[in-house]
PDB file of C-alpha atoms in Angstrom:
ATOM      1  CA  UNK A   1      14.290  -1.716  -5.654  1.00 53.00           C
ATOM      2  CA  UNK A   2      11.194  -1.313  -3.851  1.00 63.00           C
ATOM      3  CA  UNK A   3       9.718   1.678  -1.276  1.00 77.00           C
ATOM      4  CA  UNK A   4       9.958   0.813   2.116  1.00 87.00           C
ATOM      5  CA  UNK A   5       6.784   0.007   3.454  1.00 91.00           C
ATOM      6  CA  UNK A   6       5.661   1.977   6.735  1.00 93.00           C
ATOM      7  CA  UNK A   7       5.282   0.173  10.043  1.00 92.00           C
ATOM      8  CA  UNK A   8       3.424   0.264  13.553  1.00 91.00           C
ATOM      9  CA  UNK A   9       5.960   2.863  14.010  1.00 93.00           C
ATOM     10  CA  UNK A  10       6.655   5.086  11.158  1.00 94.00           C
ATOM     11  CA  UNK A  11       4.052   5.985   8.330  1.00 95.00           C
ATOM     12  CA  UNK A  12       5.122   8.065   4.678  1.00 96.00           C
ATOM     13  CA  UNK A  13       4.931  11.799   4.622  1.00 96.00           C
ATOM     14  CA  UNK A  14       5.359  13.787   1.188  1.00 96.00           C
ATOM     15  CA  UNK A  15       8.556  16.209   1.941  1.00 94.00           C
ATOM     16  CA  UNK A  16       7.240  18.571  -0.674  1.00 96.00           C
ATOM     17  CA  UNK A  17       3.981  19.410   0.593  1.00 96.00           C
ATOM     18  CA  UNK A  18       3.757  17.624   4.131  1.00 95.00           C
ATOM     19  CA  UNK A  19       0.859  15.098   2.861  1.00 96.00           C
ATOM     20  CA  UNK A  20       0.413  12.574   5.477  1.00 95.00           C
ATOM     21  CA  UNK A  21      -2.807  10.818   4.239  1.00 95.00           C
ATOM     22  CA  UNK A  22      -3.533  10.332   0.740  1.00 97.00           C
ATOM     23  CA  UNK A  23      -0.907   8.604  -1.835  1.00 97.00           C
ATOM     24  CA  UNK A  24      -0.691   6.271  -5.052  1.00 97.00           C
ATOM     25  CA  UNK A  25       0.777   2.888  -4.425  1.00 95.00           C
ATOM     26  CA  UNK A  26       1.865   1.055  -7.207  1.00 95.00           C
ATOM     27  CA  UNK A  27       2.416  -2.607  -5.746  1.00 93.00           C
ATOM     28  CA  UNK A  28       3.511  -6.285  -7.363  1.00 94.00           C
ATOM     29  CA  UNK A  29       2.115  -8.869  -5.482  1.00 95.00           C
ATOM     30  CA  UNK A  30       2.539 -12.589  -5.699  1.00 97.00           C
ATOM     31  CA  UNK A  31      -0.756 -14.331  -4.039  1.00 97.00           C
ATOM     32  CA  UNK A  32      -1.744 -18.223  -4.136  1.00 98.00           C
ATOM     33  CA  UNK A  33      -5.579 -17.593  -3.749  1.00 97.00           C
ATOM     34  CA  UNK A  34      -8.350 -19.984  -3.407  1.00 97.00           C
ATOM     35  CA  UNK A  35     -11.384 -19.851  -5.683  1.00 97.00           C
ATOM     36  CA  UNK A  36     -14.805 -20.582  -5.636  1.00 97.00           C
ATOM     37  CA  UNK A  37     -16.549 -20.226  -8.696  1.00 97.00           C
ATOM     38  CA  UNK A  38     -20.455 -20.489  -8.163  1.00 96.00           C
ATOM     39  CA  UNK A  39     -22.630 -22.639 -10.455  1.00 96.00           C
ATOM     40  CA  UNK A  40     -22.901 -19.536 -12.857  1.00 96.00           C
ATOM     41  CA  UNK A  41     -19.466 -19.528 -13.149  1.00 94.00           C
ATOM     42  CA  UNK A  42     -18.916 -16.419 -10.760  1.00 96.00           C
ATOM     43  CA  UNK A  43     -15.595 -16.433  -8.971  1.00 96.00           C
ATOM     44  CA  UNK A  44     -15.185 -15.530  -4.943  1.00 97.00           C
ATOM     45  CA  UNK A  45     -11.910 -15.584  -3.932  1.00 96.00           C
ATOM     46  CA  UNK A  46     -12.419 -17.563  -0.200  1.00 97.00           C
ATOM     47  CA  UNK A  47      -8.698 -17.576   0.865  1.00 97.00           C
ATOM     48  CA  UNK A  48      -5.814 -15.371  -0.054  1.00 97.00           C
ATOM     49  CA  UNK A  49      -2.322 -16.155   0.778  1.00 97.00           C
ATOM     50  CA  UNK A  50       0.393 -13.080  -0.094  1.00 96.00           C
ATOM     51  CA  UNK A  51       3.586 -14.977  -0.924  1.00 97.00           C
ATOM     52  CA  UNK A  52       5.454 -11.664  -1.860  1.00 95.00           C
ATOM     53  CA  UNK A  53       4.570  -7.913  -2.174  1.00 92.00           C
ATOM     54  CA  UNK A  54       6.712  -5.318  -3.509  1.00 92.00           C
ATOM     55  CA  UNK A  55       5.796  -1.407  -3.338  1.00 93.00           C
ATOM     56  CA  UNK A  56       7.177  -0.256  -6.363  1.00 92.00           C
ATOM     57  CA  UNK A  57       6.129   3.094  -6.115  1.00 94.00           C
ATOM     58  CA  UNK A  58       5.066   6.020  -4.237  1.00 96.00           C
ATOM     59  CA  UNK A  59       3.105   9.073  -5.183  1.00 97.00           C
ATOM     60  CA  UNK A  60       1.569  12.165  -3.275  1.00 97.00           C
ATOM     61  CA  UNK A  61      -1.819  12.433  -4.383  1.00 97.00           C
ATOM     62  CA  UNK A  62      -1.825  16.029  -3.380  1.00 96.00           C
ATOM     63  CA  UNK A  63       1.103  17.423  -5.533  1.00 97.00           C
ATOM     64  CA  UNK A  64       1.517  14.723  -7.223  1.00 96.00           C
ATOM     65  CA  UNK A  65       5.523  14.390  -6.196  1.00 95.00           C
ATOM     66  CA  UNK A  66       6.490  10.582  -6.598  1.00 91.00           C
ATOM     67  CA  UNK A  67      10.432  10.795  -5.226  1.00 89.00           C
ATOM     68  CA  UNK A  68      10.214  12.595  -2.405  1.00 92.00           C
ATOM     69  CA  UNK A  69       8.267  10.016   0.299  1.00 94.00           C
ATOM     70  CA  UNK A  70       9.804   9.669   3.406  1.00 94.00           C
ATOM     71  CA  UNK A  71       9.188   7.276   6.179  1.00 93.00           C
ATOM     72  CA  UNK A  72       8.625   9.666   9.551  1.00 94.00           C
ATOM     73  CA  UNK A  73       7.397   8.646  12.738  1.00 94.00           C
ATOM     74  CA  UNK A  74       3.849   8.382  13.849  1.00 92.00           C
ATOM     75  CA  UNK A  75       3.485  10.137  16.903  1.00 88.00           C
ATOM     76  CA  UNK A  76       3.745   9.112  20.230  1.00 82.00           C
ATOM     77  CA  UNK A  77      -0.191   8.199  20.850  1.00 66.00           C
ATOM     78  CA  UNK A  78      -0.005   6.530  24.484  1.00 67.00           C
ATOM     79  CA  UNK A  79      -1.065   9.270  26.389  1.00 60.00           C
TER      80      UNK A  79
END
């Protein structure tokens, strides 16, 4: 089971030490990407299409507290 990713709405906040900013994401992605290797042999990736992403982890970089992420919401910013 994954970590619930934030949206437009809601970011992650560490319950332990209030962190709002600064955390450890340990993701598996799935990508079909496009590549361009150069006459050298150098590879660009031009185009990258995500077909799946999974957050499989969470951790505070702070206090380094990896189960106890929340989703809170962002506040309200519209004047």
């Amino acid at each position: 089971m994954g970590v619930p990713r934030p949206t437009a709405a809601t970011r992650w906040r560490c319950t332990l030490c209030g962190n709002l900013t600064r955390f450890d994401v340990t993701r598996t992605v799935k990508a079909v990407e496009y590549v361009h290797l150069d006459l050298a042999g150098e590879p660009t990736v031009e185009e990258r299409d995500v077909v799946s992403e999974t957050i499989e982890s969470v951790r505070c970089r702070w206090c380094n507290a990896e189960d106890q992420i929340a989703l809170v919401d962002r506040p309200d910013t519209s004047g």
